[in-house]
mmCIF file of C-alpha atoms in Angstrom:
data_model
loop_
_atom_site.group_PDB
_atom_site.id
_atom_site.type_symbol
_atom_site.label_atom_id
_atom_site.label_comp_id
_atom_site.label_asym_id
_atom_site.label_seq_id
_atom_site.Cartn_x
_atom_site.Cartn_y
_atom_site.Cartn_z
ATOM 1 C CA MET A 1 -34.070 13.468 97.430
ATOM 2 C CA ALA A 2 -37.204 13.542 99.545
ATOM 3 C CA LEU A 3 -39.177 11.811 96.795
ATOM 4 C CA ALA A 4 -36.453 9.195 96.373
ATOM 5 C CA ASP A 5 -36.446 8.624 100.133
ATOM 6 C CA GLY A 6 -40.151 7.887 99.748
ATOM 7 C CA HIS A 7 -39.359 5.129 97.199
ATOM 8 C CA LEU A 8 -40.355 7.222 94.169
ATOM 9 C CA PRO A 9 -37.858 6.785 91.268
ATOM 10 C CA VAL A 10 -37.250 10.280 89.875
ATOM 11 C CA LEU A 11 -35.665 11.867 86.802
ATOM 12 C CA PRO A 12 -35.136 15.413 85.498
ATOM 13 C CA LEU A 13 -37.486 16.830 82.854
ATOM 14 C CA GLY A 14 -36.766 19.697 80.466
ATOM 15 C CA ALA A 15 -38.799 22.799 79.678
ATOM 16 C CA ASP A 16 -40.941 20.767 77.261
ATOM 17 C CA LYS A 17 -41.865 18.403 80.132
ATOM 18 C CA ARG A 18 -39.904 15.603 78.477
ATOM 19 C CA PRO A 19 -36.840 13.713 79.738
ATOM 20 C CA LEU A 20 -33.524 15.300 78.815
ATOM 21 C CA GLY A 21 -31.971 13.944 75.613
ATOM 22 C CA ASN A 22 -29.646 10.960 75.669
ATOM 23 C CA CYS A 23 -25.890 11.493 75.754
ATOM 24 C CA ARG A 24 -23.783 10.914 72.644
ATOM 25 C CA ASN A 25 -23.012 7.317 73.616
ATOM 26 C CA CYS A 26 -26.684 6.454 74.132
ATOM 27 C CA THR A 27 -28.256 8.218 71.138
ATOM 28 C CA ASP A 28 -30.436 5.904 69.040
ATOM 29 C CA LEU A 29 -29.837 3.126 71.604
ATOM 30 C CA ALA A 30 -26.220 2.776 70.501
ATOM 31 C CA CYS A 31 -25.523 1.581 74.052
ATOM 32 C CA GLY A 32 -28.083 -1.207 73.753
ATOM 33 C CA GLY A 33 -30.481 0.275 76.310
ATOM 34 C CA ARG A 34 -30.753 -0.115 80.071
ATOM 35 C CA PRO A 35 -31.324 -3.506 81.733
ATOM 36 C CA ASN A 36 -34.870 -2.592 82.832
ATOM 37 C CA MET A 37 -36.120 -1.614 79.358
ATOM 38 C CA LYS A 38 -38.544 -3.788 77.387
ATOM 39 C CA THR A 39 -35.609 -5.167 75.409
ATOM 40 C CA PRO A 40 -32.976 -5.333 78.196
ATOM 41 C CA GLY A 41 -29.559 -3.959 77.384
ATOM 42 C CA PRO A 42 -26.201 -3.477 79.107
ATOM 43 C CA CYS A 43 -26.116 0.338 79.413
ATOM 44 C CA VAL A 44 -24.572 1.646 82.635
ATOM 45 C CA CYS A 45 -24.304 5.262 81.460
ATOM 46 C CA PRO A 46 -23.871 7.678 84.419
ATOM 47 C CA TRP A 47 -26.109 10.282 82.738
ATOM 48 C CA PRO A 48 -29.929 10.284 83.046
ATOM 49 C CA CYS A 49 -30.434 8.740 79.605
ATOM 50 C CA HIS A 50 -33.436 6.715 78.369
ATOM 51 C CA GLY A 51 -36.158 8.622 80.198
ATOM 52 C CA TRP A 52 -38.225 6.497 82.584
ATOM 53 C CA ALA A 53 -35.626 3.693 82.458
ATOM 54 C CA ALA A 54 -33.095 6.003 84.131
ATOM 55 C CA ALA A 55 -35.410 7.024 86.970
ATOM 56 C CA THR A 56 -33.844 6.060 90.279
ATOM 57 C CA THR A 57 -34.039 6.308 94.048
ATOM 58 C CA ASN A 58 -30.279 5.896 94.463
ATOM 59 C CA PRO A 59 -29.028 8.991 96.341
ATOM 60 C CA THR A 60 -25.471 8.536 95.038
ATOM 61 C CA VAL A 61 -26.698 8.644 91.433
ATOM 62 C CA LEU A 62 -29.068 11.552 92.072
ATOM 63 C CA ALA A 63 -26.262 13.604 93.626
ATOM 64 C CA SER A 64 -23.599 12.649 91.065
ATOM 65 C CA ARG A 65 -21.838 15.229 88.904
ATOM 66 C CA GLN A 66 -23.641 14.043 85.760
ATOM 67 C CA TRP A 67 -27.093 14.163 87.327
ATOM 68 C CA GLY A 68 -26.224 17.442 89.042
ATOM 69 C CA LEU A 69 -25.608 19.023 85.637
ATOM 70 C CA ALA A 70 -28.904 17.595 84.411
ATOM 71 C CA TRP A 71 -30.816 18.932 87.418
ATOM 72 C CA ARG A 72 -29.475 22.425 86.668
ATOM 73 C CA ARG A 73 -31.013 22.184 83.182
ATOM 74 C CA ALA A 74 -34.256 20.652 84.420
ATOM 75 C CA ARG A 75 -37.496 22.585 84.658
ATOM 76 C CA ALA A 76 -39.564 19.850 86.281
ATOM 77 C CA ILE A 77 -39.269 16.543 88.120
ATOM 78 C CA GLY A 78 -40.503 13.350 86.546
ATOM 79 C CA TYR A 79 -41.044 9.965 88.161
ATOM 80 C CA HIS A 80 -41.571 6.360 87.084
ATOM 81 C CA PRO A 81 -45.002 5.291 88.378
ATOM 82 C CA GLY A 82 -44.479 1.587 87.702
ATOM 83 C CA GLY A 83 -41.190 1.675 89.601
ATOM 84 C CA ALA A 84 -43.060 3.039 92.593
ATOM 85 C CA GLY A 85 -45.803 0.419 92.273
ATOM 86 C CA VAL A 86 -48.514 2.846 91.188
ATOM 87 C CA THR A 87 -50.550 3.681 88.083
ATOM 88 C CA VAL A 88 -51.417 7.193 86.926
ATOM 89 C CA VAL A 89 -54.636 7.726 84.983
ATOM 90 C CA ASP A 90 -53.799 10.934 83.114
ATOM 91 C CA LEU A 91 -56.988 12.884 82.434
ATOM 92 C CA ASP A 92 -56.083 15.527 79.897
ATOM 93 C CA ASN A 93 -59.216 17.702 79.751
ATOM 94 C CA PRO A 94 -62.399 18.517 81.692
ATOM 95 C CA ASP A 95 -64.473 15.963 79.758
ATOM 96 C CA ALA A 96 -62.032 13.198 80.733
ATOM 97 C CA VAL A 97 -62.185 14.317 84.373
ATOM 98 C CA THR A 98 -65.989 14.215 84.276
ATOM 99 C CA TRP A 99 -65.867 10.706 82.809
ATOM 100 C CA ALA A 100 -63.506 9.522 85.578
ATOM 101 C CA ARG A 101 -65.666 10.952 88.325
ATOM 102 C CA THR A 102 -68.673 9.016 87.050
ATOM 103 C CA THR A 103 -66.819 5.801 86.185
ATOM 104 C CA LEU A 104 -63.761 5.158 88.362
ATOM 105 C CA PRO A 105 -63.457 4.715 92.139
ATOM 106 C CA ALA A 106 -62.153 7.738 94.015
ATOM 107 C CA THR A 107 -58.434 7.791 94.779
ATOM 108 C CA THR A 108 -55.536 10.205 95.244
ATOM 109 C CA THR A 109 -56.015 13.092 92.815
ATOM 110 C CA VAL A 110 -53.413 15.572 91.573
ATOM 111 C CA ALA A 111 -54.381 18.705 89.640
ATOM 112 C CA THR A 112 -52.536 19.264 86.325
ATOM 113 C CA THR A 113 -52.427 22.242 83.979
ATOM 114 C CA ARG A 114 -55.220 20.777 81.823
ATOM 115 C CA GLY A 115 -56.927 18.144 83.950
ATOM 116 C CA GLU A 116 -56.028 15.697 86.718
ATOM 117 C CA HIS A 117 -53.864 12.687 87.547
ATOM 118 C CA TRP A 118 -55.706 9.898 89.357
ATOM 119 C CA ILE A 119 -53.207 7.656 91.135
ATOM 120 C CA TYR A 120 -53.928 4.044 92.071
ATOM 121 C CA ARG A 121 -51.882 1.531 94.065
ATOM 122 C CA GLY A 122 -50.602 -1.201 91.742
ATOM 123 C CA ALA A 123 -48.687 -1.271 88.446
ATOM 124 C CA MET A 124 -49.866 -2.228 84.953
ATOM 125 C CA ARG A 125 -48.975 -1.822 81.279
ATOM 126 C CA SER A 126 -48.950 1.771 80.052
ATOM 127 C CA ALA A 127 -51.007 2.880 77.047
ATOM 128 C CA ASN A 128 -51.870 6.178 75.377
ATOM 129 C CA LYS A 129 -55.309 7.325 74.245
ATOM 130 C CA VAL A 130 -57.236 4.433 75.776
ATOM 131 C CA ARG A 131 -60.219 6.748 75.396
ATOM 132 C CA PRO A 132 -60.530 10.466 74.503
ATOM 133 C CA GLY A 133 -58.225 12.485 76.742
ATOM 134 C CA VAL A 134 -57.106 9.495 78.839
ATOM 135 C CA ASP A 135 -53.616 7.965 79.047
ATOM 136 C CA ILE A 136 -52.385 5.219 81.379
ATOM 137 C CA LYS A 137 -48.898 5.790 82.820
ATOM 138 C CA SER A 138 -47.306 3.042 84.863
ATOM 139 C CA LEU A 139 -44.748 0.506 83.628
ATOM 140 C CA MET A 140 -42.312 1.834 81.004
ATOM 141 C CA ALA A 141 -43.608 5.390 81.317
ATOM 142 C CA TYR A 142 -42.985 8.560 83.275
ATOM 143 C CA ALA A 143 -45.239 11.202 84.781
ATOM 144 C CA ARG A 144 -44.573 14.741 85.936
ATOM 145 C CA TRP A 145 -44.428 15.264 89.697
ATOM 146 C CA LEU A 146 -47.021 17.899 90.591
ATOM 147 C CA GLY A 147 -47.329 17.279 94.299
ATOM 148 C CA PRO A 148 -48.695 14.569 96.603
ATOM 149 C CA GLY A 149 -52.319 15.219 95.679
ATOM 150 C CA THR A 150 -55.386 14.877 97.846
ATOM 151 C CA GLY A 151 -57.407 11.940 99.110
ATOM 152 C CA PRO A 152 -56.428 8.392 100.123
ATOM 153 C CA ILE A 153 -54.960 6.128 97.466
ATOM 154 C CA ALA A 154 -57.137 3.238 96.273
ATOM 155 C CA ALA A 155 -56.159 -0.124 94.827
ATOM 156 C CA LEU A 156 -55.927 -0.384 91.051
ATOM 157 C CA PRO A 157 -59.497 -1.220 89.967
ATOM 158 C CA PRO A 158 -60.629 -3.606 87.207
ATOM 159 C CA ALA A 159 -62.136 -0.638 85.366
ATOM 160 C CA VAL A 160 -58.673 0.828 84.726
ATOM 161 C CA LEU A 161 -57.206 -2.531 83.692
ATOM 162 C CA ALA A 162 -60.111 -2.922 81.284
ATOM 163 C CA LEU A 163 -59.165 0.332 79.530
ATOM 164 C CA VAL A 164 -55.958 -1.242 78.229
ATOM 165 C CA GLU A 165 -57.711 -4.472 77.267
ATOM 166 C CA ARG A 166 -60.224 -2.451 75.260
ATOM 167 C CA GLU A 167 -57.446 -0.445 73.645
ATOM 168 C CA GLU A 168 -55.734 -3.640 72.527
ATOM 169 C CA SER A 169 -58.933 -4.895 70.886
ATOM 170 C CA THR A 170 -59.691 -1.825 68.746
ATOM 171 C CA PRO A 171 -59.473 -2.232 64.949
ATOM 172 C CA ALA A 172 -56.460 0.069 64.697
ATOM 173 C CA ARG A 173 -54.445 -1.922 67.205
ATOM 174 C CA ALA A 174 -55.513 -5.204 65.634
ATOM 175 C CA ALA A 175 -54.212 -3.990 62.294
ATOM 176 C CA VAL A 176 -50.862 -3.221 63.857
ATOM 177 C CA ASP A 177 -50.613 -6.484 65.761
ATOM 178 C CA SER A 178 -51.460 -8.522 62.672
ATOM 179 C CA SER A 179 -48.849 -6.840 60.490
ATOM 180 C CA THR A 180 -46.782 -8.867 58.041
ATOM 181 C CA PRO A 181 -45.998 -12.277 59.623
ATOM 182 C CA ALA A 182 -42.419 -13.231 60.324
ATOM 183 C CA ARG A 183 -40.579 -14.443 57.225
ATOM 184 C CA TRP A 184 -37.484 -15.836 58.971
ATOM 185 C CA ASP A 185 -37.016 -19.590 59.025
ATOM 186 C CA ARG A 186 -34.186 -22.080 58.626
ATOM 187 C CA SER A 187 -34.504 -22.059 54.818
ATOM 188 C CA VAL A 188 -33.166 -18.486 54.680
ATOM 189 C CA ALA A 189 -30.648 -18.939 57.512
ATOM 190 C CA THR A 190 -28.656 -22.038 56.608
ATOM 191 C CA GLY A 191 -25.526 -20.617 58.250
ATOM 192 C CA CYS A 192 -27.115 -19.390 61.489
ATOM 193 C CA ARG A 193 -25.952 -21.056 64.701
ATOM 194 C CA HIS A 194 -29.132 -20.150 66.633
ATOM 195 C CA THR A 195 -32.306 -22.169 67.011
ATOM 196 C CA PRO A 196 -35.475 -20.890 65.333
ATOM 197 C CA ALA A 197 -37.061 -20.428 68.774
ATOM 198 C CA PHE A 198 -34.187 -18.162 69.892
ATOM 199 C CA VAL A 199 -34.410 -16.011 66.785
ATOM 200 C CA GLN A 200 -38.198 -15.846 66.832
ATOM 201 C CA THR A 201 -38.284 -14.812 70.490
ATOM 202 C CA GLY A 202 -35.825 -11.990 69.888
ATOM 203 C CA LEU A 203 -37.687 -10.856 66.781
ATOM 204 C CA GLU A 204 -41.053 -10.814 68.535
ATOM 205 C CA ARG A 205 -39.620 -8.723 71.362
ATOM 206 C CA GLY A 206 -38.270 -6.255 68.839
ATOM 207 C CA LEU A 207 -41.613 -6.106 67.033
ATOM 208 C CA ASP A 208 -43.472 -5.623 70.319
ATOM 209 C CA ASN A 209 -41.163 -2.753 71.246
ATOM 210 C CA ILE A 210 -41.854 -1.011 67.944
ATOM 211 C CA ARG A 211 -45.612 -1.514 68.293
ATOM 212 C CA ALA A 212 -45.447 -0.039 71.796
ATOM 213 C CA HIS A 213 -44.566 3.373 70.283
ATOM 214 C CA PRO A 214 -47.622 4.327 68.203
ATOM 215 C CA GLU A 215 -47.291 8.022 69.080
ATOM 216 C CA GLN A 216 -43.554 8.628 68.818
ATOM 217 C CA GLY A 217 -40.235 6.823 69.048
ATOM 218 C CA ALA A 218 -41.062 3.907 66.740
ATOM 219 C CA GLY A 219 -38.156 4.778 64.435
ATOM 220 C CA THR A 220 -35.736 4.740 67.337
ATOM 221 C CA ALA A 221 -37.249 1.474 68.563
ATOM 222 C CA ALA A 222 -36.781 -0.023 65.083
ATOM 223 C CA TYR A 223 -33.135 1.082 65.030
ATOM 224 C CA GLY A 224 -32.522 -0.380 68.494
ATOM 225 C CA ALA A 225 -34.239 -3.677 67.651
ATOM 226 C CA ALA A 226 -32.293 -4.014 64.386
ATOM 227 C CA ARG A 227 -28.995 -3.310 66.098
ATOM 228 C CA PHE A 228 -29.714 -5.677 68.972
ATOM 229 C CA LEU A 229 -30.859 -8.529 66.721
ATOM 230 C CA ALA A 230 -28.005 -8.141 64.240
ATOM 231 C CA ALA A 231 -25.493 -8.191 67.095
ATOM 232 C CA ARG A 232 -26.736 -11.648 68.094
ATOM 233 C CA HIS A 233 -25.531 -13.045 64.748
ATOM 234 C CA THR A 234 -22.040 -11.576 64.501
ATOM 235 C CA ALA A 235 -20.414 -14.909 65.409
ATOM 236 C CA CYS A 236 -22.454 -16.952 62.906
ATOM 237 C CA PRO A 237 -20.811 -18.193 59.695
ATOM 238 C CA GLY A 238 -23.911 -17.047 57.785
ATOM 239 C CA PRO A 239 -26.155 -16.537 56.010
ATOM 240 C CA CYS A 240 -28.545 -15.710 58.842
ATOM 241 C CA GLY A 241 -31.478 -14.248 56.914
ATOM 242 C CA LEU A 242 -31.071 -10.812 58.470
ATOM 243 C CA ASP A 243 -32.704 -9.201 55.443
ATOM 244 C CA HIS A 244 -35.906 -11.078 56.264
ATOM 245 C CA ILE A 245 -35.724 -9.949 59.890
ATOM 246 C CA ALA A 246 -35.178 -6.387 58.665
ATOM 247 C CA GLU A 247 -38.323 -6.517 56.519
ATOM 248 C CA ASP A 248 -40.417 -7.571 59.519
ATOM 249 C CA LEU A 249 -39.052 -4.698 61.605
ATOM 250 C CA ILE A 250 -39.711 -2.219 58.806
ATOM 251 C CA ALA A 251 -43.274 -3.496 58.369
ATOM 252 C CA ALA A 252 -43.960 -3.084 62.095
ATOM 253 C CA ALA A 253 -42.631 0.495 62.081
ATOM 254 C CA VAL A 254 -44.665 1.434 59.010
ATOM 255 C CA ALA A 255 -47.782 -0.069 60.632
ATOM 256 C CA VAL A 256 -47.555 2.423 63.510
ATOM 257 C CA GLY A 257 -47.097 5.413 61.229
ATOM 258 C CA VAL A 258 -43.369 5.654 60.467
ATOM 259 C CA PRO A 259 -42.767 6.719 56.824
ATOM 260 C CA ALA A 260 -41.530 3.710 54.856
ATOM 261 C CA ALA A 261 -38.277 5.334 53.731
ATOM 262 C CA TYR A 262 -37.431 6.465 57.248
ATOM 263 C CA ALA A 263 -38.310 3.066 58.719
ATOM 264 C CA ARG A 264 -36.024 1.340 56.220
ATOM 265 C CA ARG A 265 -33.214 3.776 56.981
ATOM 266 C CA CYS A 266 -33.554 3.228 60.750
ATOM 267 C CA VAL A 267 -33.458 -0.541 60.413
ATOM 268 C CA THR A 268 -30.611 -0.521 57.887
ATOM 269 C CA ASN A 269 -28.547 1.811 60.065
ATOM 270 C CA GLY A 270 -29.213 -0.357 63.114
ATOM 271 C CA MET A 271 -28.110 -3.506 61.313
ATOM 272 C CA ASN A 272 -25.018 -1.800 59.898
ATOM 273 C CA ALA A 273 -24.089 -0.365 63.296
ATOM 274 C CA ALA A 274 -24.021 -3.819 64.877
ATOM 275 C CA LEU A 275 -22.184 -5.506 61.996
ATOM 276 C CA GLY A 276 -19.784 -2.588 61.525
ATOM 277 C CA ALA A 277 -18.824 -2.616 65.204
ATOM 278 C CA VAL A 278 -17.620 -6.190 64.830
ATOM 279 C CA ALA A 279 -15.929 -5.612 61.466
#
């Protein structure tokens, strides 16, 4: 409550330092996701589902029965840096700490079990492994609360922003971003009531969400994107070319390391979940 009073959105973390698992209604984004996620959804679940997206400063939510049960299971407190307007440079080993001390401007520093968190004022896109032992945690990410740290906080410097720009330009990321181009167009969707721009925008958001999970969660992101996109076409007379959309989602998931069979199953299940709900 004290952290929330200080405008820090918090959430409970389990013994593995991860957010507690989603409830039955939210598993695999069956609820559509929370409004503040990358692909906004309608979820108003009272449980602390969806990790960072559930982090809150609302004292009524934090003291609710559902969150009270979650706090009893929690072994740590997490927070959403971007929601608090800050960025955490997570330095995971002594070499990374040494690099930061010789490269980045001094700021508030928090000791961790393996290294340090350097906290800057200002939010930015999160990214993992921007260099050896360095992760950026801000928007759409959570960090573990380990205390207020020491030293005055500094403004987010260009050097930290440049880490993400460099990460986006590496060959591996370029290969992901240039994965199979979209195959959907009006020729395969003669019965779709949506404009190509509407469909393409939704598809690109789904692809971006999958690509944003190169370490874990890409299968779940593929399921959620497939379900969300298929649900947009339930009122169309058809055909809508959903099989072509599915192939693009599968290709994006495979490009970030999801086994092809599993990626296809996630996307197929997501599509079927949306269409089955209407049927």
